[in-house]
mmCIF file of C-alpha atoms and ligand atoms in Angstrom:
data_model
loop_
_atom_site.group_PDB
_atom_site.id
_atom_site.type_symbol
_atom_site.label_atom_id
_atom_site.label_comp_id
_atom_site.label_asym_id
_atom_site.label_seq_id
_atom_site.Cartn_x
_atom_site.Cartn_y
_atom_site.Cartn_z
ATOM 1 C CA MET A 1 -44.659 -65.629 31.182
ATOM 2 C CA LEU A 2 -42.474 -63.673 28.793
ATOM 3 C CA VAL A 3 -39.314 -64.987 30.480
ATOM 4 C CA PHE A 4 -40.654 -68.519 30.238
ATOM 5 C CA LEU A 5 -41.277 -68.110 26.511
ATOM 6 C CA ILE A 6 -37.795 -66.729 25.867
ATOM 7 C CA ILE A 7 -36.136 -69.628 27.662
ATOM 8 C CA PHE A 8 -38.299 -72.051 25.816
ATOM 9 C CA THR A 9 -37.370 -70.677 22.394
ATOM 10 C CA LEU A 10 -33.597 -70.868 22.957
ATOM 11 C CA SER A 11 -31.794 -73.762 21.342
ATOM 12 C CA PRO A 12 -30.454 -76.479 23.694
ATOM 13 C CA THR A 13 -26.834 -75.268 23.497
ATOM 14 C CA GLU A 14 -27.812 -71.736 24.488
ATOM 15 C CA VAL A 15 -29.520 -72.783 27.705
ATOM 16 C CA LEU A 16 -26.478 -74.769 28.782
ATOM 17 C CA SER A 17 -24.143 -73.188 31.296
ATOM 18 C CA ASN A 18 -21.546 -70.605 30.348
ATOM 19 C CA ASP A 19 -18.973 -73.406 30.180
ATOM 20 C CA GLN A 20 -20.160 -74.221 26.697
ATOM 21 C CA VAL A 21 -19.404 -70.791 25.259
ATOM 22 C CA LEU A 22 -16.339 -68.894 24.114
ATOM 23 C CA ASN A 23 -16.603 -65.171 23.391
ATOM 24 C CA LEU A 24 -14.010 -64.346 20.783
ATOM 25 C CA TYR A 25 -13.055 -60.726 20.119
ATOM 26 C CA THR A 26 -11.089 -60.768 16.902
ATOM 27 C CA ALA A 27 -9.655 -58.266 14.446
ATOM 28 C CA ARG A 28 -9.238 -61.037 11.867
ATOM 29 C CA HIS A 29 -11.874 -61.076 9.165
ATOM 30 C CA TYR A 30 -11.147 -64.075 6.986
ATOM 31 C CA ASN A 31 -13.778 -66.605 5.947
ATOM 32 C CA SER A 32 -11.196 -69.372 6.304
ATOM 33 C CA ASP A 33 -11.180 -68.794 10.075
ATOM 34 C CA GLN A 34 -14.813 -69.952 10.243
ATOM 35 C CA GLU A 35 -13.697 -73.448 9.278
ATOM 36 C CA ILE A 36 -11.283 -73.411 12.232
ATOM 37 C CA TYR A 37 -14.026 -72.365 14.679
ATOM 38 C CA LYS A 38 -16.324 -75.104 13.403
ATOM 39 C CA ILE A 39 -13.700 -77.779 14.055
ATOM 40 C CA PHE A 40 -13.195 -76.438 17.598
ATOM 41 C CA THR A 41 -16.923 -76.571 18.361
ATOM 42 C CA LYS A 42 -17.149 -80.079 16.929
ATOM 43 C CA GLN A 43 -14.228 -81.291 19.048
ATOM 44 C CA THR A 44 -15.201 -79.642 22.323
ATOM 45 C CA GLY A 45 -18.899 -78.763 22.202
ATOM 46 C CA ILE A 46 -17.899 -75.163 22.970
ATOM 47 C CA LYS A 47 -19.769 -72.683 20.845
ATOM 48 C CA ILE A 48 -17.883 -69.625 19.582
ATOM 49 C CA ARG A 49 -19.564 -66.225 19.734
ATOM 50 C CA GLU A 50 -17.532 -63.937 17.539
ATOM 51 C CA VAL A 51 -17.185 -60.174 17.722
ATOM 52 C CA THR A 52 -15.242 -59.037 14.655
ATOM 53 C CA THR A 53 -14.090 -55.484 14.234
ATOM 54 C CA LYS A 54 -10.914 -53.556 13.382
ATOM 55 C CA ASP A 55 -8.027 -53.585 15.878
ATOM 56 C CA GLN A 56 -8.478 -50.048 17.129
ATOM 57 C CA ALA A 57 -12.255 -50.411 17.550
ATOM 58 C CA LEU A 58 -11.696 -53.657 19.437
ATOM 59 C CA LEU A 59 -9.354 -51.935 21.890
ATOM 60 C CA GLU A 60 -11.893 -49.102 22.367
ATOM 61 C CA ARG A 61 -14.648 -51.604 23.022
ATOM 62 C CA LEU A 62 -12.591 -53.468 25.623
ATOM 63 C CA LYS A 63 -11.767 -50.175 27.293
ATOM 64 C CA SER A 64 -15.404 -49.132 27.560
ATOM 65 C CA GLU A 65 -16.612 -52.561 28.706
ATOM 66 C CA GLY A 66 -14.020 -52.736 31.460
ATOM 67 C CA SER A 67 -14.545 -55.529 33.986
ATOM 68 C CA ALA A 68 -18.013 -56.217 32.538
ATOM 69 C CA SER A 69 -16.483 -57.373 29.246
ATOM 70 C CA PRO A 70 -17.703 -60.808 28.125
ATOM 71 C CA ALA A 71 -14.535 -61.306 26.030
ATOM 72 C CA ASP A 72 -12.730 -64.604 26.640
ATOM 73 C CA VAL A 73 -10.096 -64.478 23.899
ATOM 74 C CA ILE A 74 -8.712 -61.371 22.174
ATOM 75 C CA ILE A 75 -7.028 -61.706 18.773
ATOM 76 C CA LEU A 76 -5.271 -58.748 17.126
ATOM 77 C CA ALA A 77 -3.411 -58.506 13.832
ATOM 78 C CA ASP A 78 -0.109 -56.946 14.818
ATOM 79 C CA ALA A 79 2.594 -56.929 17.518
ATOM 80 C CA ALA A 80 2.205 -53.178 18.083
ATOM 81 C CA ARG A 81 -1.513 -53.469 18.874
ATOM 82 C CA LEU A 82 -1.034 -56.635 20.921
ATOM 83 C CA TRP A 83 1.535 -54.890 23.044
ATOM 84 C CA ARG A 84 -0.804 -51.904 23.458
ATOM 85 C CA ALA A 85 -3.538 -54.280 24.649
ATOM 86 C CA GLU A 86 -1.100 -55.867 27.099
ATOM 87 C CA ASN A 87 -0.055 -52.433 28.336
ATOM 88 C CA LEU A 88 -3.713 -51.481 28.876
ATOM 89 C CA GLY A 89 -4.131 -54.578 31.065
ATOM 90 C CA PHE A 90 -6.533 -56.389 28.732
ATOM 91 C CA PHE A 91 -4.878 -59.812 29.109
ATOM 92 C CA GLN A 92 -4.587 -62.215 32.031
ATOM 93 C CA ASN A 93 -1.776 -64.738 32.414
ATOM 94 C CA LEU A 94 -1.876 -67.617 29.951
ATOM 95 C CA ASN A 95 -0.291 -70.213 32.247
ATOM 96 C CA SER A 96 -0.262 -72.941 29.632
ATOM 97 C CA ASN A 97 2.715 -75.278 29.518
ATOM 98 C CA LYS A 98 1.572 -76.522 26.162
ATOM 99 C CA ILE A 99 1.701 -72.999 24.723
ATOM 100 C CA SER A 100 4.914 -71.887 26.386
ATOM 101 C CA GLU A 101 6.660 -75.040 25.167
ATOM 102 C CA THR A 102 5.301 -74.916 21.610
ATOM 103 C CA VAL A 103 5.551 -71.252 20.646
ATOM 104 C CA PRO A 104 9.074 -69.884 20.033
ATOM 105 C CA LYS A 105 10.069 -67.388 22.770
ATOM 106 C CA GLN A 106 10.337 -64.609 20.168
ATOM 107 C CA PHE A 107 6.567 -64.806 19.786
ATOM 108 C CA GLN A 108 5.572 -64.899 23.480
ATOM 109 C CA SER A 109 5.065 -61.784 25.555
ATOM 110 C CA ASN A 110 5.236 -61.942 29.361
ATOM 111 C CA ASN A 111 2.882 -64.936 29.602
ATOM 112 C CA LYS A 112 0.127 -62.586 28.297
ATOM 113 C CA TRP A 113 -0.134 -63.196 24.564
ATOM 114 C CA ILE A 114 1.379 -65.285 21.804
ATOM 115 C CA GLY A 115 1.748 -65.115 18.063
ATOM 116 C CA LEU A 116 -0.592 -67.403 16.136
ATOM 117 C CA THR A 117 0.820 -66.893 12.626
ATOM 118 C CA THR A 118 3.696 -64.950 11.085
ATOM 119 C CA ARG A 119 4.008 -62.631 8.097
ATOM 120 C CA ALA A 120 6.923 -60.766 6.538
ATOM 121 C CA ARG A 121 7.162 -57.106 5.498
ATOM 122 C CA ILE A 122 8.442 -57.234 1.936
ATOM 123 C CA ILE A 123 9.325 -54.793 -0.860
ATOM 124 C CA VAL A 124 7.408 -54.858 -4.150
ATOM 125 C CA ILE A 125 9.053 -53.422 -7.245
ATOM 126 C CA ASN A 126 7.776 -52.329 -10.651
ATOM 127 C CA LYS A 127 9.451 -54.767 -13.058
ATOM 128 C CA ARG A 128 9.487 -52.529 -16.095
ATOM 129 C CA ARG A 129 10.968 -49.541 -14.236
ATOM 130 C CA TYR A 130 13.543 -51.588 -12.334
ATOM 131 C CA PRO A 131 14.125 -54.791 -14.308
ATOM 132 C CA THR A 132 17.494 -55.571 -12.798
ATOM 133 C CA LYS A 133 18.139 -53.041 -10.050
ATOM 134 C CA LYS A 134 19.396 -54.655 -6.871
ATOM 135 C CA ILE A 135 17.250 -53.825 -3.868
ATOM 136 C CA GLU A 136 18.369 -55.817 -0.893
ATOM 137 C CA SER A 137 17.298 -54.030 2.256
ATOM 138 C CA TYR A 138 14.865 -51.596 3.853
ATOM 139 C CA ASN A 139 17.840 -49.204 3.938
ATOM 140 C CA ASP A 140 17.944 -49.263 0.129
ATOM 141 C CA LEU A 141 14.567 -47.494 0.049
ATOM 142 C CA ALA A 142 16.418 -44.348 1.158
ATOM 143 C CA ASN A 143 18.567 -44.459 -1.982
ATOM 144 C CA GLN A 144 18.291 -41.304 -4.150
ATOM 145 C CA ASP A 145 17.564 -43.477 -7.169
ATOM 146 C CA PHE A 146 14.055 -43.869 -5.780
ATOM 147 C CA LYS A 147 13.217 -40.153 -5.789
ATOM 148 C CA ASN A 148 9.417 -39.828 -6.203
ATOM 149 C CA GLN A 149 9.082 -43.603 -6.369
ATOM 150 C CA PHE A 150 8.328 -44.881 -2.870
ATOM 151 C CA CYS A 151 4.809 -45.672 -1.635
ATOM 152 C CA SER A 152 3.513 -46.889 1.717
ATOM 153 C CA ARG A 153 0.565 -46.725 4.028
ATOM 154 C CA SER A 154 0.356 -44.039 6.688
ATOM 155 C CA SER A 155 2.870 -43.724 9.523
ATOM 156 C CA THR A 156 0.181 -44.310 12.149
ATOM 157 C CA HIS A 157 -0.536 -47.819 10.920
ATOM 158 C CA PRO A 158 0.863 -50.574 13.182
ATOM 159 C CA TYR A 159 2.517 -52.377 10.239
ATOM 160 C CA MET A 160 4.670 -49.293 9.630
ATOM 161 C CA LEU A 161 5.255 -48.728 13.341
ATOM 162 C CA SER A 162 6.398 -52.316 13.897
ATOM 163 C CA LEU A 163 8.843 -52.177 10.993
ATOM 164 C CA VAL A 164 10.315 -48.864 12.165
ATOM 165 C CA SER A 165 10.486 -50.175 15.762
ATOM 166 C CA SER A 166 12.552 -53.094 14.484
ATOM 167 C CA MET A 167 14.858 -50.690 12.611
ATOM 168 C CA ILE A 168 15.343 -48.568 15.745
ATOM 169 C CA ILE A 169 16.385 -51.700 17.655
ATOM 170 C CA ASN A 170 18.608 -53.040 14.857
ATOM 171 C CA ASN A 171 20.206 -49.828 13.533
ATOM 172 C CA GLY A 172 19.840 -47.293 16.342
ATOM 173 C CA ILE A 173 17.701 -44.193 16.543
ATOM 174 C CA GLU A 174 19.988 -41.778 14.628
ATOM 175 C CA ASN A 175 20.403 -44.053 11.621
ATOM 176 C CA THR A 176 16.671 -44.704 11.539
ATOM 177 C CA LYS A 177 15.914 -40.963 11.722
ATOM 178 C CA ASN A 178 18.157 -40.324 8.719
ATOM 179 C CA TRP A 179 16.638 -43.237 6.878
ATOM 180 C CA ALA A 180 13.069 -42.001 7.493
ATOM 181 C CA LYS A 181 13.887 -38.468 6.271
ATOM 182 C CA LYS A 182 15.390 -39.779 3.047
ATOM 183 C CA VAL A 183 12.504 -42.177 2.466
ATOM 184 C CA VAL A 184 9.997 -39.332 2.968
ATOM 185 C CA SER A 185 11.847 -37.332 0.310
ATOM 186 C CA ASN A 186 11.508 -40.356 -1.998
ATOM 187 C CA GLN A 187 7.732 -40.617 -1.568
ATOM 188 C CA ALA A 188 5.728 -40.695 -4.791
ATOM 189 C CA ARG A 189 2.542 -39.577 -3.011
ATOM 190 C CA THR A 190 1.137 -38.861 0.423
ATOM 191 C CA PRO A 191 0.898 -42.228 2.221
ATOM 192 C CA ARG A 192 -2.557 -43.717 1.909
ATOM 193 C CA GLY A 193 -4.494 -46.963 1.423
ATOM 194 C CA GLY A 194 -3.838 -50.499 2.570
ATOM 195 C CA ASP A 195 -1.065 -52.870 1.531
ATOM 196 C CA THR A 196 -2.922 -54.208 -1.520
ATOM 197 C CA ASP A 197 -3.334 -50.596 -2.687
ATOM 198 C CA GLN A 198 0.451 -50.209 -2.584
ATOM 199 C CA ILE A 199 0.929 -53.324 -4.744
ATOM 200 C CA ARG A 200 -1.668 -52.024 -7.214
ATOM 201 C CA ALA A 201 0.069 -48.637 -7.358
ATOM 202 C CA VAL A 202 3.417 -50.309 -8.089
ATOM 203 C CA ALA A 203 1.811 -52.335 -10.890
ATOM 204 C CA SER A 204 0.185 -49.228 -12.412
ATOM 205 C CA GLY A 205 3.498 -47.355 -12.297
ATOM 206 C CA GLU A 206 2.291 -44.687 -9.896
ATOM 207 C CA CYS A 207 5.028 -45.978 -7.582
ATOM 208 C CA GLY A 208 8.272 -47.750 -8.383
ATOM 209 C CA VAL A 209 8.706 -49.458 -5.002
ATOM 210 C CA ALA A 210 6.466 -50.066 -1.985
ATOM 211 C CA LEU A 211 6.116 -52.000 1.252
ATOM 212 C CA THR A 212 3.507 -54.688 1.877
ATOM 213 C CA ASN A 213 2.846 -57.638 4.131
ATOM 214 C CA SER A 214 3.607 -60.920 2.406
ATOM 215 C CA TYR A 215 0.095 -62.429 2.539
ATOM 216 C CA TYR A 216 -1.402 -59.610 0.450
ATOM 217 C CA LEU A 217 1.007 -60.419 -2.365
ATOM 218 C CA VAL A 218 0.398 -64.173 -2.071
ATOM 219 C CA ARG A 219 -3.355 -63.535 -2.119
ATOM 220 C CA LEU A 220 -2.958 -61.786 -5.492
ATOM 221 C CA MET A 221 -0.641 -64.576 -6.696
ATOM 222 C CA ARG A 222 -3.390 -67.121 -5.935
ATOM 223 C CA SER A 223 -6.221 -65.104 -7.410
ATOM 224 C CA SER A 224 -7.882 -66.202 -10.645
ATOM 225 C CA ASN A 225 -9.252 -62.697 -11.263
ATOM 226 C CA PRO A 226 -7.705 -61.375 -14.527
ATOM 227 C CA ARG A 227 -7.086 -57.960 -12.947
ATOM 228 C CA ASP A 228 -5.063 -59.545 -10.131
ATOM 229 C CA ARG A 229 -3.171 -61.702 -12.624
ATOM 230 C CA ALA A 230 -2.240 -58.579 -14.574
ATOM 231 C CA ILE A 231 -0.932 -56.938 -11.380
ATOM 232 C CA ILE A 232 1.237 -59.935 -10.529
ATOM 233 C CA LYS A 233 2.808 -59.908 -14.010
ATOM 234 C CA LYS A 234 3.995 -56.336 -13.485
ATOM 235 C CA VAL A 235 5.661 -56.656 -10.095
ATOM 236 C CA ARG A 236 8.518 -58.523 -8.471
ATOM 237 C CA PHE A 237 9.321 -58.731 -4.795
ATOM 238 C CA VAL A 238 12.259 -58.863 -2.429
ATOM 239 C CA LEU A 239 12.552 -60.356 1.041
ATOM 240 C CA PRO A 240 14.748 -57.619 2.534
ATOM 241 C CA ASN A 241 17.821 -57.770 4.782
ATOM 242 C CA GLN A 242 18.975 -61.249 3.830
ATOM 243 C CA LYS A 243 22.588 -60.163 4.252
ATOM 244 C CA SER A 244 22.012 -58.494 7.609
ATOM 245 C CA THR A 245 19.278 -58.850 10.243
ATOM 246 C CA GLY A 246 16.794 -60.877 8.214
ATOM 247 C CA THR A 247 13.368 -59.797 6.974
ATOM 248 C CA HIS A 248 11.084 -58.064 9.491
ATOM 249 C CA ILE A 249 8.491 -60.486 10.870
ATOM 250 C CA ASN A 250 5.179 -59.648 12.487
ATOM 251 C CA VAL A 251 2.304 -61.727 13.890
ATOM 252 C CA THR A 252 -1.376 -62.153 14.319
ATOM 253 C CA GLY A 253 -1.636 -63.044 17.974
ATOM 254 C CA GLY A 254 -3.909 -63.448 20.935
ATOM 255 C CA GLY A 255 -4.388 -64.094 24.616
ATOM 256 C CA ILE A 256 -6.977 -64.641 27.330
ATOM 257 C CA ALA A 257 -9.013 -61.552 28.242
ATOM 258 C CA LYS A 258 -8.454 -60.159 31.729
ATOM 259 C CA TYR A 259 -12.088 -60.578 32.832
ATOM 260 C CA SER A 260 -12.809 -63.713 30.800
ATOM 261 C CA PRO A 261 -15.938 -65.467 32.147
ATOM 262 C CA ASN A 262 -14.709 -68.745 30.605
ATOM 263 C CA PRO A 263 -10.920 -68.771 31.030
ATOM 264 C CA GLU A 264 -10.605 -72.557 30.751
ATOM 265 C CA ASN A 265 -12.377 -72.514 27.397
ATOM 266 C CA ALA A 266 -10.169 -69.640 26.348
ATOM 267 C CA LYS A 267 -7.005 -71.582 27.188
ATOM 268 C CA LEU A 268 -8.337 -74.669 25.429
ATOM 269 C CA PHE A 269 -9.058 -72.585 22.321
ATOM 270 C CA LEU A 270 -5.590 -71.010 22.191
ATOM 271 C CA GLU A 271 -3.994 -74.441 22.635
ATOM 272 C CA PHE A 272 -6.204 -75.723 19.830
ATOM 273 C CA LEU A 273 -4.947 -72.908 17.564
ATOM 274 C CA MET A 274 -1.418 -74.267 18.069
ATOM 275 C CA SER A 275 -2.362 -77.685 16.688
ATOM 276 C CA LYS A 276 -0.740 -78.776 13.450
ATOM 277 C CA LYS A 277 -4.061 -78.957 11.643
ATOM 278 C CA VAL A 278 -5.084 -75.393 12.563
ATOM 279 C CA GLN A 279 -1.649 -74.004 11.791
ATOM 280 C CA GLN A 280 -1.949 -75.537 8.323
ATOM 281 C CA LEU A 281 -5.404 -74.031 7.888
ATOM 282 C CA PHE A 282 -4.089 -70.552 8.735
ATOM 283 C CA ALA A 283 -1.414 -70.970 6.075
ATOM 284 C CA LYS A 284 -3.875 -72.260 3.518
ATOM 285 C CA GLY A 285 -6.637 -69.774 4.281
ATOM 286 C CA ASN A 286 -4.757 -66.514 4.679
ATOM 287 C CA ASN A 287 -1.285 -67.215 3.307
ATOM 288 C CA GLU A 288 0.489 -66.711 6.623
ATOM 289 C CA TRP A 289 3.280 -68.908 7.946
ATOM 290 C CA PRO A 290 2.672 -71.173 10.939
ATOM 291 C CA ILE A 291 4.043 -69.909 14.241
ATOM 292 C CA ILE A 292 5.409 -73.384 14.860
ATOM 293 C CA GLU A 293 8.382 -74.588 12.864
ATOM 294 C CA ASN A 294 8.466 -77.579 10.529
ATOM 295 C CA ILE A 295 4.812 -77.631 9.572
ATOM 296 C CA LYS A 296 4.094 -78.639 6.001
ATOM 297 C CA LEU A 297 2.357 -75.881 4.022
ATOM 298 C CA ASN A 298 -0.556 -76.883 1.818
ATOM 299 C CA ASN A 299 -0.159 -73.686 -0.168
ATOM 300 C CA ALA A 300 2.045 -73.811 -3.281
ATOM 301 C CA LYS A 301 2.238 -70.029 -3.786
ATOM 302 C CA LEU A 302 3.211 -69.415 -0.168
ATOM 303 C CA THR A 303 5.811 -72.177 -0.425
ATOM 304 C CA SER A 304 7.110 -70.537 -3.624
ATOM 305 C CA LEU A 305 8.307 -67.540 -1.565
ATOM 306 C CA GLY A 306 10.986 -69.939 -0.404
ATOM 307 C CA LYS A 307 13.065 -70.206 2.736
ATOM 308 C CA PHE A 308 14.633 -66.979 3.950
ATOM 309 C CA LYS A 309 16.426 -65.395 6.858
ATOM 310 C CA ARG A 310 13.967 -63.948 9.356
ATOM 311 C CA ASP A 311 14.664 -61.207 11.853
ATOM 312 C CA ASN A 312 14.538 -62.813 15.304
ATOM 313 C CA LEU A 313 13.601 -59.750 17.375
ATOM 314 C CA SER A 314 11.016 -60.417 20.040
ATOM 315 C CA MET A 315 7.487 -59.156 19.382
ATOM 316 C CA GLU A 316 7.469 -57.634 22.846
ATOM 317 C CA GLU A 317 10.535 -55.468 22.062
ATOM 318 C CA ILE A 318 8.970 -54.379 18.789
ATOM 319 C CA GLY A 319 5.741 -53.473 20.608
ATOM 320 C CA LYS A 320 7.561 -51.416 23.217
ATOM 321 C CA ASN A 321 9.381 -49.309 20.640
ATOM 322 C CA GLN A 322 6.262 -48.254 18.724
ATOM 323 C CA PHE A 323 5.881 -44.913 20.508
ATOM 324 C CA GLY A 324 9.459 -43.956 19.653
ATOM 325 C CA ALA A 325 8.790 -45.107 16.101
ATOM 326 C CA GLN A 326 5.708 -42.885 15.857
ATOM 327 C CA ARG A 327 7.619 -39.835 17.126
ATOM 328 C CA LEU A 328 10.432 -40.513 14.704
ATOM 329 C CA LEU A 329 8.095 -40.814 11.709
ATOM 330 C CA ASP A 330 6.177 -37.672 12.726
ATOM 331 C CA ASN A 331 9.426 -35.713 12.971
ATOM 332 C CA ALA A 332 10.535 -37.001 9.575
ATOM 333 C CA GLY A 333 7.283 -35.664 8.072
ATOM 334 C CA TRP A 334 5.949 -39.149 7.209
ATOM 335 C CA LYS A 335 2.177 -38.562 6.984
HETATM 336 FE FE1 LIG B 401 -3.355 -57.193 7.232
#
């Protein structure tokens, strides 16, 4: 009787077969993504059940669920974590011609996961302290002029690991070791906080220079909050390495979960995320660049960052080097 009542109280979509469901495990946490999910459900009739938690917690959950995991699609916010998930066997093959033909090879990893959006790791500078000083590259952060001026998040964070991985590949391990030691001696404080905290600390003068992902800066640029406006007035930014390798690029990316109960829905969803409309919504909602080239941005502040030279290292290579990057930063005393 109880079972009968439960079935009877479910809405019509919930009593349909599993084919009408997509279980999405995502480390993204932006309201603008909800709009994207709604369009998908409207187009396909497939309902999205979302599990949102931080990257590391998501990986732990997948590990403990094992083959019983209901996850269909896994989305993580960084190449380092995506590669870790691949290495742990959490993805199955994508096998989508549409995806492999649309997404640049740099942002595809072994037919397991793809980038969905891109972001750049940029340098923010206190305008009053350094009104004219030329800062052109990540290497410049090791300059003695920045003694007690540099701020960043902790060395264990994937954004730091991915950047340092890219430097190991581009400049070699010895040069990167020397760079890291000098940058540590330039630190204004023990690394802490998120990227927005670094921008705030540059604005307040606690730090002279810092690293952040581009979308955090653009978010502040678009904010109407007077406190955010005040921050933006006090900082300038640089897209590093324009004369060498290009600015370091990272991704939010995803793939089909290894034990996905609805792999066809999962593939359909990932293909949907590659559509022009969705790519534009990502750019508008979270100030990230589309993974696909030549898509018009409906985001004036993001567009105002301009065109720039991007590092073309593959996300897979960056992911693989993260363990070396962690060792290197530990040895340099980067907390
Ligand atoms: Fe982020």
